[in-house]
Amino acid sequence: MTVTEEDIDRAAAALKRGELVAFPTETVYGLGADATSDTAVAAIFAAKKRPRFNPLIVHVASLEAAMALGRFDADALALARAFWPGPLSLVVPRSAGCAASLLVSAGLDTIALRVPAHPVAQALIAASGLPIAAPSANVSGRISPTTAAHVRESLGDAVAVILDGGPTSVGLESTVVACLGGPARLLRPGGAERAHIEAVLDRQIESPGGDPERPASPGQMESHYAPAAGVRLEARTVAPGEALLAFGPKVPPHDGPMRNLSPSGDLNEAAANLFRFLHELDTERVGTIAVMPIPRDGLGEAINDRLRRAAAPRPE
């Protein structure tokens, strides 16, 4: 789909009125609101049925715009200059004059910031003149959206404007790194690979487990990214009636629905297909989706993180 200037202007006007706008980024579709408005940010939590203790990522146009909202140490500056615009979010201390609503920080003294690379996201930020708080545009805990159709299916009339920029290219949410004065820490694997981050910093980074009851970053809830069907990991055989999420050229025998994340075993292709294929298999109304083993190197770290959370026990 082609997003026109008129579409962007209509969406920017909606944001200025305090309404919600869904838009594509290179990672997934975001549910955007004026990050400086308590009322608008509260509407995100209400539409997503998202716990208020789960922070949001604020999308801005540039590093300079980000530095007006947060305090950047040497690690944060190095990572921002290396990865922005792109699929990396940085958690930094809020600046003294931070204009963003305290709701985006979920009561913490930090803020998560990102400069998206997608041209539609960039155009929307520019046209609105606002920092845009934007978690994934879906009901909290369910499969993230990589197309405008996924947004409509999940959120429907809760969104004033949906900008349809076609399928997202990365297909996984941004990597989240905390830069809070000590050593940088990886809070969530995602579209920016750990090895590339460590190459910029010239050292390894820690991955603290985090507290799902008090997350320091989006994507740390134990059960997340979940289809309606159950998810069975590391599957080497497929039971009768199960759907299969395959990876690579050697697929076990199966009699149910199947999608292959990458027949050639390419992790970039697998990442781009992950959420879309989970959506598609979920429409088959099967009880369980069996998922073949996926390597954990490169983007495989983030893919396995999403699948582990999708397979976790669901809240009652």
CSV table of C-alpha atoms in Angstrom, one decimal:
chain,number,residue,atom,x,y,z
A,1,MET,CA,0.0,0.0,0.0
A,2,THR,CA,1.1,3.6,-0.7
A,3,VAL,CA,0.7,6.1,2.2
A,4,THR,CA,0.1,9.6,0.7
A,5,GLU,CA,0.9,13.0,2.2
A,6,GLU,CA,-2.8,13.4,2.8
A,7,ASP,CA,-2.8,10.2,4.9
A,8,ILE,CA,0.1,11.4,6.9
A,9,ASP,CA,-1.5,14.8,7.5
A,10,ARG,CA,-4.8,13.1,8.6
A,11,ALA,CA,-2.9,10.9,11.0
A,12,ALA,CA,-0.8,13.8,12.4
A,13,ALA,CA,-4.0,15.8,13.0
A,14,ALA,CA,-5.5,12.8,14.9
A,15,LEU,CA,-2.4,12.6,17.1
A,16,LYS,CA,-2.6,16.3,17.9
A,17,ARG,CA,-6.3,15.7,19.0
A,18,GLY,CA,-5.1,13.0,21.4
A,19,GLU,CA,-6.3,10.1,19.3
A,20,LEU,CA,-4.6,6.8,18.5
A,21,VAL,CA,-2.8,6.2,15.2
A,22,ALA,CA,-1.4,2.8,14.0
A,23,PHE,CA,1.6,3.1,11.7
A,24,PRO,CA,4.3,0.9,10.3
A,25,THR,CA,7.9,0.9,11.5
A,26,GLU,CA,10.6,-1.4,10.1
A,27,THR,CA,10.0,-3.7,13.1
A,28,VAL,CA,6.3,-4.1,13.7
A,29,TYR,CA,3.2,-1.8,13.5
A,30,GLY,CA,3.1,0.7,16.4
A,31,LEU,CA,0.0,2.1,18.2
A,32,GLY,CA,1.0,5.7,18.4
A,33,ALA,CA,-0.1,8.6,20.7
A,34,ASP,CA,1.2,12.0,21.7
A,35,ALA,CA,3.9,11.1,24.2
A,36,THR,CA,3.5,14.4,26.0
A,37,SER,CA,-0.2,13.9,26.8
A,38,ASP,CA,-1.2,11.9,29.9
A,39,THR,CA,-4.7,11.4,28.4
A,40,ALA,CA,-3.4,10.2,25.0
A,41,VAL,CA,-0.8,7.8,26.6
A,42,ALA,CA,-3.5,6.4,28.9
A,43,ALA,CA,-5.6,5.7,25.8
A,44,ILE,CA,-2.8,3.4,24.6
A,45,PHE,CA,-3.0,1.3,27.8
A,46,ALA,CA,-6.8,1.2,27.6
A,47,ALA,CA,-6.9,0.1,24.0
A,48,LYS,CA,-4.2,-2.6,24.4
A,49,LYS,CA,-5.5,-3.7,27.8
A,50,ARG,CA,-1.9,-3.3,28.8
A,51,PRO,CA,-0.7,-3.2,32.5
A,52,ARG,CA,0.2,0.4,33.5
A,53,PHE,CA,3.5,-0.9,35.0
A,54,ASN,CA,4.8,-1.9,31.5
A,55,PRO,CA,6.8,1.0,30.0
A,56,LEU,CA,6.3,2.3,26.5
A,57,ILE,CA,8.9,3.2,23.8
A,58,VAL,CA,8.9,6.8,22.6
A,59,HIS,CA,9.7,7.3,18.9
A,60,VAL,CA,11.5,10.5,17.9
A,61,ALA,CA,12.9,12.0,14.7
A,62,SER,CA,16.6,12.2,15.7
A,63,LEU,CA,19.3,11.8,18.3
A,64,GLU,CA,19.0,15.5,19.1
A,65,ALA,CA,15.2,15.1,19.8
A,66,ALA,CA,16.0,12.0,21.9
A,67,MET,CA,18.5,14.0,24.0
A,68,ALA,CA,15.8,16.5,24.9
A,69,LEU,CA,14.0,13.7,26.7
A,70,GLY,CA,16.7,11.5,28.1
A,71,ARG,CA,20.3,11.7,29.4
A,72,PHE,CA,22.8,9.8,27.2
A,73,ASP,CA,26.1,8.5,28.5
A,74,ALA,CA,29.0,7.4,26.3
A,75,ASP,CA,27.5,4.0,25.6
A,76,ALA,CA,24.1,5.4,24.7
A,77,LEU,CA,25.7,7.9,22.3
A,78,ALA,CA,27.8,5.3,20.6
A,79,LEU,CA,24.9,3.0,20.1
A,80,ALA,CA,22.5,5.7,18.9
A,81,ARG,CA,25.1,7.0,16.4
A,82,ALA,CA,25.7,3.4,15.1
A,83,PHE,CA,22.1,2.1,14.9
A,84,TRP,CA,19.7,5.1,14.5
A,85,PRO,CA,17.6,5.3,12.6
A,86,GLY,CA,16.9,1.6,13.1
A,87,PRO,CA,15.6,-1.3,15.3
A,88,LEU,CA,17.3,-0.4,18.6
A,89,SER,CA,15.7,1.2,21.6
A,90,LEU,CA,17.7,2.8,24.4
A,91,VAL,CA,16.6,3.0,28.0
A,92,VAL,CA,18.2,6.1,29.5
A,93,PRO,CA,17.5,8.3,32.5
A,94,ARG,CA,14.8,10.9,32.0
A,95,SER,CA,16.2,14.4,31.4
A,96,ALA,CA,15.4,17.1,34.0
A,97,GLY,CA,13.0,18.8,31.6
A,98,CYS,CA,11.6,15.7,29.9
A,99,ALA,CA,8.3,16.6,28.2
A,100,ALA,CA,7.1,13.0,27.9
A,101,SER,CA,4.3,11.9,30.1
A,102,LEU,CA,5.4,10.0,33.2
A,103,LEU,CA,3.0,7.3,32.1
A,104,VAL,CA,5.4,6.2,29.3
A,105,SER,CA,8.0,5.4,32.0
A,106,ALA,CA,5.5,3.4,34.1
A,107,GLY,CA,6.7,5.2,37.3
A,108,LEU,CA,10.4,4.7,36.6
A,109,ASP,CA,12.9,7.5,36.3
A,110,THR,CA,14.0,6.2,32.9
A,111,ILE,CA,12.6,6.5,29.4
A,112,ALA,CA,12.9,4.2,26.3
A,113,LEU,CA,13.7,6.0,23.1
A,114,ARG,CA,14.0,5.0,19.4
A,115,VAL,CA,14.5,6.7,16.0
A,116,PRO,CA,12.6,4.5,13.6
A,117,ALA,CA,13.9,4.0,10.0
A,118,HIS,CA,10.6,3.4,8.2
A,119,PRO,CA,9.8,6.4,6.0
A,120,VAL,CA,6.1,6.4,7.1
A,121,ALA,CA,7.1,6.6,10.7
A,122,GLN,CA,9.6,9.3,10.0
A,123,ALA,CA,7.0,11.3,8.0
A,124,LEU,CA,4.4,11.0,10.8
A,125,ILE,CA,6.8,12.2,13.5
A,126,ALA,CA,7.8,15.2,11.3
A,127,ALA,CA,4.2,16.1,10.4
A,128,SER,CA,2.9,15.9,13.9
A,129,GLY,CA,5.9,17.6,15.5
A,130,LEU,CA,5.5,15.2,18.5
A,131,PRO,CA,7.4,12.5,20.2
A,132,ILE,CA,5.2,9.4,19.6
A,133,ALA,CA,4.7,6.8,22.3
A,134,ALA,CA,4.1,3.6,20.3
A,135,PRO,CA,4.1,0.0,21.6
A,136,SER,CA,3.0,-2.7,19.2
A,137,ALA,CA,-0.5,-2.2,17.8
A,138,ASN,CA,-2.2,-5.2,19.2
A,139,VAL,CA,-4.0,-6.4,22.4
A,140,SER,CA,-1.4,-6.8,25.1
A,141,GLY,CA,0.2,-10.3,25.3
A,142,ARG,CA,-1.0,-11.4,21.8
A,143,ILE,CA,0.9,-11.8,18.5
A,144,SER,CA,2.5,-8.6,17.4
A,145,PRO,CA,1.2,-7.0,14.1
A,146,THR,CA,3.4,-6.9,11.0
A,147,THR,CA,0.5,-5.8,8.6
A,148,ALA,CA,-2.3,-3.3,8.8
A,149,ALA,CA,-4.8,-6.2,8.7
A,150,HIS,CA,-3.3,-7.6,11.9
A,151,VAL,CA,-4.0,-4.2,13.5
A,152,ARG,CA,-7.6,-4.0,12.4
A,153,GLU,CA,-8.2,-7.6,13.6
A,154,SER,CA,-6.8,-6.9,17.0
A,155,LEU,CA,-7.8,-3.3,17.8
A,156,GLY,CA,-10.6,-2.4,15.4
A,157,ASP,CA,-12.4,0.8,16.2
A,158,ALA,CA,-10.0,1.8,19.0
A,159,VAL,CA,-7.7,3.3,16.4
A,160,ALA,CA,-8.6,6.6,14.7
A,161,VAL,CA,-6.3,6.1,11.7
A,162,ILE,CA,-4.3,3.1,10.4
A,163,LEU,CA,-1.5,3.9,8.0
A,164,ASP,CA,-1.1,0.9,5.7
A,165,GLY,CA,2.6,0.8,4.7
A,166,GLY,CA,2.5,-2.9,3.7
A,167,PRO,CA,4.3,-5.7,5.6
A,168,THR,CA,7.1,-4.7,7.9
A,169,SER,CA,10.7,-5.7,6.9
A,170,VAL,CA,12.4,-6.8,10.1
A,171,GLY,CA,9.3,-8.4,11.6
A,172,LEU,CA,10.5,-8.4,15.2
A,173,GLU,CA,10.4,-5.6,17.8
A,174,SER,CA,13.4,-3.5,18.4
A,175,THR,CA,16.3,-4.6,20.6
A,176,VAL,CA,16.2,-2.8,23.9
A,177,VAL,CA,19.5,-1.8,25.7
A,178,ALA,CA,19.7,0.0,29.0
A,179,CYS,CA,22.4,2.6,29.4
A,180,LEU,CA,22.1,3.9,32.9
A,181,GLY,CA,25.6,4.9,33.9
A,182,GLY,CA,27.0,1.4,34.5
A,183,PRO,CA,27.7,-1.2,31.8
A,184,ALA,CA,25.1,-1.3,29.1
A,185,ARG,CA,22.6,-4.2,29.5
A,186,LEU,CA,20.5,-6.0,27.0
A,187,LEU,CA,16.9,-6.0,28.2
A,188,ARG,CA,15.2,-7.4,25.1
A,189,PRO,CA,16.7,-9.1,22.1
A,190,GLY,CA,15.3,-7.9,18.8
A,191,GLY,CA,16.0,-6.5,15.4
A,192,ALA,CA,19.5,-5.3,16.2
A,193,GLU,CA,21.8,-8.3,16.8
A,194,ARG,CA,23.7,-8.7,20.0
A,195,ALA,CA,27.0,-9.2,18.1
A,196,HIS,CA,26.6,-5.9,16.3
A,197,ILE,CA,25.9,-4.1,19.6
A,198,GLU,CA,28.9,-5.7,21.3
A,199,ALA,CA,31.1,-4.8,18.3
A,200,VAL,CA,30.2,-1.1,18.7
A,201,LEU,CA,30.8,-1.2,22.5
A,202,ASP,CA,33.9,-3.4,22.1
A,203,ARG,CA,32.8,-5.7,24.9
A,204,GLN,CA,30.1,-8.2,25.8
A,205,ILE,CA,26.8,-7.1,27.3
A,206,GLU,CA,24.9,-8.6,30.1
A,207,SER,CA,21.3,-9.9,29.8
A,208,PRO,CA,19.6,-9.5,33.3
A,209,GLY,CA,16.6,-11.7,33.8
A,210,GLY,CA,14.3,-8.9,34.8
A,211,ASP,CA,11.2,-8.9,36.9
A,212,PRO,CA,8.0,-9.6,34.8
A,213,GLU,CA,6.0,-8.0,37.7
A,214,ARG,CA,8.0,-4.8,37.3
A,215,PRO,CA,9.5,-4.7,33.8
A,216,ALA,CA,12.2,-2.1,33.1
A,217,SER,CA,11.4,-2.5,29.4
A,218,PRO,CA,8.7,-3.6,27.0
A,219,GLY,CA,8.7,-7.2,26.1
A,220,GLN,CA,9.8,-8.6,29.5
A,221,MET,CA,6.4,-10.0,30.5
A,222,GLU,CA,6.7,-13.8,30.9
A,223,SER,CA,3.7,-14.6,28.7
A,224,HIS,CA,3.7,-12.4,25.6
A,225,TYR,CA,3.4,-12.6,21.8
A,226,ALA,CA,0.9,-15.4,22.2
A,227,PRO,CA,-1.5,-16.9,19.7
A,228,ALA,CA,-4.8,-18.4,20.9
A,229,ALA,CA,-3.4,-21.8,20.2
A,230,GLY,CA,-0.8,-23.4,22.6
A,231,VAL,CA,2.8,-23.4,21.4
A,232,ARG,CA,5.1,-26.4,21.7
A,233,LEU,CA,8.8,-25.7,21.2
A,234,GLU,CA,11.7,-27.7,19.9
A,235,ALA,CA,9.3,-30.0,18.0
A,236,ARG,CA,10.9,-32.8,16.0
A,237,THR,CA,7.7,-34.6,15.3
A,238,VAL,CA,4.2,-33.4,14.8
A,239,ALA,CA,1.2,-34.9,16.6
A,240,PRO,CA,-2.1,-35.4,14.7
A,241,GLY,CA,-4.1,-32.2,14.5
A,242,GLU,CA,-1.2,-29.9,15.4
A,243,ALA,CA,-0.1,-27.1,13.1
A,244,LEU,CA,3.6,-26.9,12.2
A,245,LEU,CA,5.8,-23.8,12.3
A,246,ALA,CA,8.8,-25.2,10.4
A,247,PHE,CA,12.4,-24.0,9.8
A,248,GLY,CA,14.8,-25.2,7.2
A,249,PRO,CA,14.7,-27.8,4.4
A,250,LYS,CA,14.0,-30.9,6.5
A,251,VAL,CA,10.4,-30.9,7.7
A,252,PRO,CA,8.9,-33.7,9.7
A,253,PRO,CA,5.8,-35.5,8.4
A,254,HIS,CA,2.6,-33.7,9.3
A,255,ASP,CA,-1.1,-33.8,8.4
A,256,GLY,CA,-2.1,-30.3,9.5
A,257,PRO,CA,-1.5,-26.8,8.4
A,258,MET,CA,2.2,-25.8,8.0
A,259,ARG,CA,4.2,-22.6,7.4
A,260,ASN,CA,8.0,-22.7,7.0
A,261,LEU,CA,9.8,-19.6,8.4
A,262,SER,CA,12.6,-20.1,6.0
A,263,PRO,CA,13.0,-23.2,3.8
A,264,SER,CA,16.7,-22.3,3.3
A,265,GLY,CA,17.4,-21.7,7.0
A,266,ASP,CA,17.9,-18.0,6.7
A,267,LEU,CA,17.3,-16.3,10.1
A,268,ASN,CA,16.6,-12.9,8.6
A,269,GLU,CA,13.8,-14.4,6.5
A,270,ALA,CA,12.5,-16.3,9.6
A,271,ALA,CA,12.4,-13.1,11.7
A,272,ALA,CA,10.4,-11.3,9.0
A,273,ASN,CA,7.9,-14.2,8.7
A,274,LEU,CA,7.5,-15.1,12.4
A,275,PHE,CA,4.5,-13.1,13.6
A,276,ARG,CA,2.7,-13.2,10.2
A,277,PHE,CA,2.9,-17.0,10.1
A,278,LEU,CA,1.8,-17.3,13.8
A,279,HIS,CA,-1.2,-15.2,12.8
A,280,GLU,CA,-2.0,-17.4,9.8
A,281,LEU,CA,-1.6,-20.6,11.7
A,282,ASP,CA,-3.8,-19.3,14.5
A,283,THR,CA,-6.7,-18.8,12.0
A,284,GLU,CA,-6.6,-22.6,11.5
A,285,ARG,CA,-8.2,-23.0,14.9
A,286,VAL,CA,-5.8,-25.8,16.0
A,287,GLY,CA,-5.2,-26.6,19.6
A,288,THR,CA,-1.4,-26.4,19.3
A,289,ILE,CA,1.3,-25.0,17.1
A,290,ALA,CA,4.4,-27.2,17.0
A,291,VAL,CA,7.6,-25.2,16.4
A,292,MET,CA,10.8,-26.8,15.0
A,293,PRO,CA,14.1,-25.9,16.7
A,294,ILE,CA,15.6,-22.7,15.5
A,295,PRO,CA,19.3,-21.7,15.9
A,296,ARG,CA,20.0,-19.2,18.6
A,297,ASP,CA,22.8,-17.2,16.9
A,298,GLY,CA,22.2,-13.8,15.3
A,299,LEU,CA,18.5,-13.0,15.0
A,300,GLY,CA,17.8,-16.5,16.3
A,301,GLU,CA,18.2,-15.1,19.9
A,302,ALA,CA,15.3,-12.7,19.4
A,303,ILE,CA,13.2,-15.3,17.5
A,304,ASN,CA,13.6,-17.8,20.4
A,305,ASP,CA,12.9,-15.2,23.0
A,306,ARG,CA,9.5,-14.4,21.3
A,307,LEU,CA,8.7,-18.1,20.9
A,308,ARG,CA,9.6,-18.9,24.6
A,309,ARG,CA,7.2,-16.1,25.8
A,310,ALA,CA,4.5,-17.2,23.3
A,311,ALA,CA,4.7,-20.7,24.8
A,312,ALA,CA,4.7,-19.6,28.5
A,313,PRO,CA,1.7,-20.3,30.7
A,314,ARG,CA,-1.0,-17.8,30.1
A,315,PRO,CA,-2.4,-15.5,32.8
A,316,GLU,CA,-5.8,-16.6,34.1
